[in-house]
Amino acid sequence: MHALDVLRSRGFIESTTHEEELASYLSSPGRYCYIGFDPTGSSLHVGHLVTVMALSHMQRCGHRPIALVGGGTGMIGDPSGKTEMRQLMTPEIVAENKAGLKGQLSSFLDFSDGKALLVDNADWLSGLHYIPFLRDVGSHFSVNRMIKAESYRARLESEEGLSFIEFNYMLLQAYDFYVLAEKYGCLLQMGGRDQWGNIVAGVELVRRKAQKTVFGITFPLIMTSSGIKMGKTHAGAVWLDPERTSPYDYYQFWVNTDDADVVRFLKLFTFLPMEEIEEASALSGRDLNGVKAVLAYEATAIVHGSEAAAQAHRAASAMFGGREVPEALFSSSQISRSTEVDGDGMPSTQIPIGELAVGISAVDLFCRVGLCASRGAARRLIEQGGAYVNGQRVEGLDAVVVASGSDASGLVLRSGKKHYHRIEAV
Ligand SMILES: N[C@@H](Cc1ccc(O)cc1)C(=O)O
């Protein structure tokens, strides 16, 4: 399927430039397309997902994504759509954040054999000389037009104003597009809707400097049906970094999606085929609960892997009861269809008798059965004295659970007051 059709049908496209020429650019495989990420934080968050999912779809359609890390532009700070100037970051923080970003992008893109590229604009921006740059690039920009750009408007009207350093940002991003078009023949830049001004500035610059037509796509800003920016919660952003948002909390964020958003989010934030999503779109009310579990499982698996997603799903079932996922729906999803809650309502996990005889560290065991979402969480639970085995508090982080013979079949783990889990020795 044509990449543009995939993106459009799944709800990724708000605007494009040169619609027809863009479609023909993308009708041959192996086309480059790029999105830039400034290293303003060490982790991506749910608000970035639309952009990284779009790059991933491009790769799945046979194109070559370039993820550009803004080691250079990050030193300036994009004022687009921002009401306040950001604190200028030190080079050390930029470098640290860059490393975090690289790791996370690999969950979405396959960087092997040049199938996707990671570039850093510091490589060409840091060494620029002011006078030649102004003559070469600055001469193509009209200040009259720049100050009309939607992305600068809020700042021009605000009391804080727009500093000169930020005013230059548009030129740098435009120059990036020029560099990538010349170096790789990358003719497409994508970005959030606040990037429209910067992208169009690049399109213009490449037209003037290289006499080439290049293209832009912007994504819509995703709002939840309750009217807040997708990915923001009262507790702040939802991060992809498991140290900041545990896989369990990440799963919980998705499973709590409003009914009205489930189908739209399945299209945007999972790779499940459209036909399977359409089939579920008629469901409503309680029937949607299982569908939300599929959304949560899939979204968590993309970022944290299917093992962590399965664990979060189990842990959530243990705490809130299983959510039935109809057998006939979502045949591509690996989510477990069993709700894994046995007769007395206590969830259980099978563990080989041999392993129990040798002993399993309590930290590992609490994670393995899903009572804790991560080793960090298990350690905290034990430290706080909230972990129990057969009613006995687990003392210390190096506690080992050993059981053999009839003891092994009667093990019950407990986290806090209410969350029980039975071990089935097999
Ligand atoms: N300005 C973009 C990041 C970016 C940086 C450099 C580019 O060439 C492209 C995009 C943002 O703030 O999200």
XYZ file of C-alpha atoms and ligand atoms in Angstrom:
439
model
C 0.000 0.000 0.000
C 1.184 3.513 -0.761
C 2.732 5.176 2.282
C 0.531 8.239 1.939
C -2.598 6.084 1.979
C -1.387 4.264 5.066
C -0.679 7.500 6.883
C -3.879 9.133 5.753
C -6.170 6.224 6.555
C -4.691 5.904 10.033
C -5.204 9.589 10.822
C -1.628 10.886 10.625
C -1.969 13.634 8.063
C -3.103 17.164 8.696
C -1.444 19.025 5.809
C 0.898 18.307 2.957
C 2.665 20.472 0.413
C 2.585 19.530 -3.296
C 0.183 16.636 -2.765
C 0.574 15.074 -6.223
C 4.309 15.352 -6.626
C 4.709 14.055 -3.095
C 2.586 11.017 -3.942
C 4.740 10.300 -6.939
C 7.953 10.738 -4.892
C 6.704 8.081 -2.499
C 5.499 5.709 -5.185
C 8.994 4.230 -5.605
C 10.536 2.348 -2.674
C 13.606 3.425 -0.747
C 12.718 7.127 -0.532
C 14.209 9.115 2.291
C 12.050 11.116 4.667
C 13.061 12.873 7.845
C 11.831 14.142 11.170
C 13.917 16.160 13.579
C 13.943 15.752 17.367
C 15.608 18.324 19.536
C 17.223 16.775 22.584
C 15.314 18.934 25.047
C 14.784 15.977 27.377
C 16.482 12.612 27.792
C 13.307 10.738 26.996
C 10.597 10.831 24.404
C 7.050 10.980 25.719
C 3.628 9.987 24.441
C 3.334 13.389 22.763
C 6.147 12.322 20.388
C 4.514 9.032 19.440
C 2.681 10.262 16.365
C 5.960 11.359 14.813
C 7.890 8.179 15.576
C 4.997 5.938 14.531
C 4.814 7.842 11.238
C 8.513 7.218 10.615
C 7.998 3.570 11.432
C 5.110 3.281 8.947
C 7.353 4.850 6.327
C 9.922 2.155 6.974
C 7.279 -0.575 6.877
C 6.194 0.773 3.483
C 9.745 0.337 2.208
C 11.062 3.870 2.612
C 14.118 5.057 4.491
C 13.502 7.216 7.534
C 16.100 9.628 8.776
C 15.770 10.486 12.435
C 17.608 13.728 12.927
C 18.744 14.531 16.419
C 19.072 18.249 16.887
C 22.447 18.446 18.609
C 22.849 21.834 16.915
C 19.293 23.208 16.951
C 18.873 21.960 20.528
C 21.461 24.539 21.515
C 19.129 27.277 20.225
C 15.602 26.118 21.116
C 12.615 26.155 18.780
C 10.136 28.889 19.714
C 7.436 27.366 17.435
C 4.192 27.113 19.297
C 5.897 27.739 22.649
C 4.637 30.477 24.874
C 7.864 30.857 26.807
C 11.528 30.750 26.029
C 13.237 27.609 27.205
C 16.162 27.594 29.500
C 19.253 27.338 27.303
C 20.722 23.887 27.691
C 24.366 23.201 28.381
C 26.306 21.148 25.824
C 26.619 18.362 28.427
C 22.870 18.098 28.851
C 22.330 18.131 25.094
C 24.825 15.272 24.741
C 23.184 13.269 27.502
C 19.708 13.762 26.086
C 20.899 12.816 22.635
C 22.079 9.444 23.905
C 18.695 8.778 25.532
C 16.837 9.636 22.338
C 18.925 7.343 20.183
C 18.127 4.352 22.344
C 14.403 5.001 22.308
C 14.163 5.538 18.581
C 15.461 2.007 18.083
C 12.192 0.624 19.475
C 10.445 2.071 16.433
C 13.016 1.942 13.671
C 15.360 -0.685 12.355
C 18.697 1.054 11.939
C 20.483 -2.024 10.582
C 22.044 -1.982 7.089
C 21.151 1.651 6.475
C 17.395 0.880 6.557
C 17.026 3.973 8.704
C 19.588 6.626 9.515
C 20.329 8.614 12.585
C 22.011 11.930 11.938
C 22.934 14.850 14.137
C 22.654 18.365 12.789
C 25.482 19.495 15.070
C 27.691 17.849 12.430
C 26.934 20.602 9.946
C 25.534 23.417 12.090
C 28.196 23.726 14.783
C 30.963 24.643 12.401
C 29.052 27.234 10.392
C 30.639 30.628 9.999
C 28.392 33.553 10.663
C 29.182 35.830 7.728
C 29.096 33.132 5.041
C 25.897 31.677 6.550
C 24.127 35.023 6.546
C 25.125 35.638 2.951
C 24.360 32.129 1.793
C 21.160 31.341 3.704
C 20.012 34.530 5.435
C 19.700 36.359 2.154
C 16.849 34.032 1.141
C 14.675 34.933 4.116
C 12.265 37.824 4.357
C 11.835 39.135 7.879
C 8.435 40.482 6.866
C 7.325 36.954 6.108
C 9.008 35.377 9.072
C 7.202 37.544 11.566
C 3.909 36.551 10.007
C 4.570 32.857 10.617
C 1.917 31.294 12.792
C 4.588 29.518 14.823
C 6.121 32.804 15.971
C 2.911 34.676 16.496
C 2.205 33.807 20.103
C 5.701 34.886 21.018
C 5.625 38.119 19.088
C 2.429 39.050 20.837
C 3.596 37.982 24.273
C 5.238 40.131 26.823
C 8.290 37.913 26.930
C 8.763 38.431 23.217
C 11.010 36.503 20.905
C 14.733 36.619 21.467
C 17.078 37.005 18.535
C 18.676 33.625 19.158
C 15.305 31.893 18.756
C 14.396 33.990 15.754
C 17.263 32.258 13.945
C 15.874 28.801 14.574
C 13.811 28.723 11.384
C 16.897 29.322 9.256
C 18.744 26.458 10.876
C 15.944 23.948 10.401
C 15.495 25.132 6.823
C 19.205 24.642 6.281
C 18.966 21.083 7.658
C 16.414 20.242 5.011
C 18.728 21.671 2.384
C 21.662 19.585 3.679
C 19.624 16.362 3.735
C 18.175 17.037 0.288
C 21.653 17.567 -1.141
C 23.436 14.829 0.737
C 20.869 12.016 0.635
C 18.271 13.184 -1.840
C 15.851 13.330 1.082
C 12.925 15.305 -0.280
C 10.385 14.916 2.503
C 10.262 16.380 5.988
C 7.485 15.560 8.414
C 6.608 17.040 11.786
C 3.937 18.142 14.205
C 1.559 20.885 13.131
C 3.635 23.494 14.987
C 6.470 22.673 12.565
C 4.623 23.853 9.457
C 6.414 27.224 9.361
C 9.858 25.655 9.718
C 9.127 22.979 7.137
C 7.788 25.439 4.575
C 10.834 27.649 5.186
C 12.968 24.638 4.238
C 10.880 23.919 1.154
C 11.443 27.517 0.019
C 15.141 27.498 0.796
C 15.774 24.276 -1.136
C 13.793 25.630 -4.065
C 15.873 28.810 -4.121
C 19.278 27.338 -3.366
C 19.084 23.995 -5.136
C 16.221 24.468 -7.572
C 14.595 21.320 -6.222
C 11.035 20.705 -5.104
C 10.906 19.160 -1.662
C 7.844 18.232 0.354
C 6.350 18.558 3.786
C 3.766 16.675 5.827
C 2.429 17.825 9.165
C 0.558 15.705 11.668
C -2.459 16.838 13.627
C -2.182 17.678 17.276
C -3.868 14.764 19.000
C -6.391 15.763 21.625
C -8.309 13.319 23.769
C -12.074 13.466 23.630
C -12.010 15.092 27.043
C -10.160 17.982 25.455
C -6.617 17.591 26.742
C -3.396 17.112 24.833
C -2.745 13.431 24.256
C -0.095 12.145 26.639
C -0.554 14.726 29.351
C -1.988 13.571 32.638
C -2.472 15.363 35.907
C 0.804 13.716 36.920
C 2.619 15.307 33.945
C 3.920 13.677 30.786
C 3.834 9.942 30.149
C 7.409 8.974 29.287
C 8.800 6.170 27.168
C 11.739 5.797 29.536
C 10.836 2.919 31.918
C 12.704 4.643 34.725
C 10.311 7.591 34.533
C 7.095 5.811 33.619
C 7.148 2.112 34.447
C 5.820 -0.290 31.804
C 2.979 -1.002 34.195
C 1.988 2.688 34.450
C 2.423 3.013 30.723
C -0.011 0.148 30.203
C -2.403 1.725 32.712
C -2.288 5.036 30.870
C -3.492 3.313 27.701
C -6.020 1.024 29.306
C -7.706 4.120 30.759
C -8.383 5.565 27.305
C -11.856 7.091 26.933
C -14.348 4.993 24.971
C -14.587 7.653 22.287
C -10.835 7.565 21.621
C -10.138 3.838 21.477
C -10.527 3.245 17.755
C -8.691 6.429 16.774
C -5.816 5.521 19.095
C -5.617 1.940 17.823
C -5.016 3.373 14.361
C -2.414 5.865 15.475
C -0.595 4.038 18.218
C -0.554 0.360 17.216
C 0.443 -1.449 14.045
C -2.634 -3.672 14.041
C -4.141 -3.970 10.570
C -6.895 -1.500 9.745
C -9.386 -4.286 8.982
C -9.030 -5.665 12.492
C -9.472 -2.218 13.989
C -12.558 -1.564 11.868
C -14.092 -4.812 13.082
C -13.841 -3.616 16.656
C -15.177 -0.173 15.925
C -18.801 -1.202 16.355
C -18.262 -2.258 19.964
C -19.315 0.006 22.745
C -19.679 0.210 26.502
C -18.394 -2.783 28.454
C -17.386 -4.636 25.309
C -14.772 -1.979 24.748
C -12.885 -2.980 27.878
C -11.166 -5.874 26.171
C -10.378 -3.636 23.214
C -8.703 -1.167 25.552
C -6.573 -4.004 26.893
C -5.486 -4.739 23.315
C -4.614 -1.069 22.781
C -2.646 -0.989 26.027
C -0.876 -4.272 25.344
C 0.112 -3.302 21.799
C 1.216 0.232 22.677
C 3.267 -1.104 25.601
C 4.797 -3.894 23.521
C 6.069 -1.429 20.900
C 8.006 0.543 23.490
C 8.871 -2.002 26.193
C 8.695 -5.329 24.366
C 6.035 -8.030 24.425
C 7.303 -9.648 27.637
C 6.905 -6.421 29.636
C 3.539 -5.794 27.980
C 2.309 -9.268 28.909
C 3.510 -8.736 32.454
C 1.724 -5.393 32.746
C -1.409 -6.991 31.325
C -1.237 -9.814 33.875
C -0.575 -7.432 36.733
C -3.528 -5.278 35.724
C -5.755 -8.356 35.498
C -4.630 -9.403 38.966
C -5.523 -6.030 40.405
C -8.618 -5.042 38.517
C -9.905 -8.322 37.150
C -9.338 -9.695 33.675
C -10.697 -7.950 30.637
C -12.157 -10.338 28.150
C -10.670 -9.965 24.681
C -13.134 -11.512 22.225
C -11.529 -14.537 20.557
C -12.674 -13.453 17.103
C -11.126 -10.000 17.202
C -7.541 -8.838 16.695
C -6.114 -12.090 15.430
C -2.744 -10.356 14.855
C -2.405 -9.366 18.487
C -0.269 -11.560 20.733
C -2.192 -10.492 23.821
C -3.073 -13.376 26.104
C -6.751 -14.261 25.749
C -6.934 -16.015 29.057
C -7.743 -13.778 31.947
C -5.547 -16.027 34.130
C -7.713 -15.715 37.158
C -8.445 -19.124 38.662
C -11.384 -20.516 40.634
C -10.967 -18.585 43.891
C -10.350 -15.428 41.918
C -6.638 -15.446 42.631
C -4.367 -15.072 39.619
C -1.635 -17.654 39.310
C 1.554 -18.374 37.438
C 3.139 -21.719 36.701
C 6.757 -22.132 37.713
C 8.837 -25.276 37.258
C 9.327 -27.156 40.504
C 13.059 -27.430 39.831
C 13.476 -23.667 39.788
C 11.633 -23.304 43.061
C 13.804 -25.986 44.665
C 16.956 -24.090 43.703
C 15.399 -20.811 44.809
C 14.352 -17.632 43.005
C 15.206 -14.172 44.241
C 12.140 -12.440 45.649
C 12.787 -9.396 43.438
C 12.682 -11.608 40.341
C 9.694 -13.606 41.484
C 7.496 -10.581 42.192
C 8.310 -9.214 38.734
C 7.912 -12.514 36.987
C 4.354 -13.039 38.162
C 3.473 -9.445 37.388
C 2.899 -8.232 40.936
C 5.599 -5.638 40.268
C 6.089 -3.933 36.966
C 9.867 -3.691 37.126
C 12.797 -4.778 39.260
C 12.978 -1.240 40.600
C 9.352 -1.465 41.706
C 9.970 -4.861 43.328
C 12.943 -3.484 45.227
C 10.902 -0.549 46.459
C 8.070 -2.843 47.514
C 10.434 -5.034 49.509
C 12.221 -2.069 51.045
C 8.916 -0.628 52.147
C 7.995 -3.954 53.736
C 5.038 -4.568 51.425
C 6.089 -7.938 49.955
C 4.893 -11.171 51.552
C 5.330 -14.867 50.860
C 2.751 -17.058 52.598
C 1.977 -14.232 54.959
C 5.621 -13.717 55.943
C 7.168 -10.369 55.149
C 10.078 -10.563 52.701
C 13.058 -9.132 54.570
C 15.817 -7.611 52.511
C 16.587 -7.259 48.842
C 18.542 -10.490 48.584
C 15.789 -12.674 49.996
C 15.390 -15.877 48.017
C 12.190 -17.882 47.821
C 12.968 -21.599 48.051
C 10.328 -24.293 48.182
C 10.214 -27.992 47.509
C 7.794 -30.862 47.845
C 4.356 -29.988 49.125
C 5.545 -26.494 50.213
C 6.050 -25.586 46.587
C 2.428 -26.097 45.664
C 1.067 -23.835 48.353
C 2.983 -20.613 47.694
C 1.029 -17.393 47.750
C 2.683 -14.042 47.124
C 1.188 -10.803 48.278
C 1.963 -7.200 47.440
C 0.604 -4.628 49.872
C -2.734 -5.374 51.448
C -4.782 -6.666 48.585
C -2.816 -8.098 45.709
C -2.362 -11.831 45.842
C -0.747 -14.220 43.424
C -0.544 -17.990 43.597
C 2.441 -19.980 42.413
C 1.556 -23.216 40.720
C 4.551 -25.507 40.909
C 4.663 -27.716 37.813
N 12.092 21.997 15.518
C 11.748 20.627 15.763
C 12.946 19.721 15.805
C 13.747 19.748 14.530
C 15.083 20.110 14.537
C 15.828 20.145 13.374
C 15.216 19.806 12.180
O 15.948 19.852 11.025
C 13.903 19.409 12.143
C 13.165 19.402 13.326
C 10.970 20.553 17.089
O 11.113 21.404 17.912
O 10.255 19.617 17.293
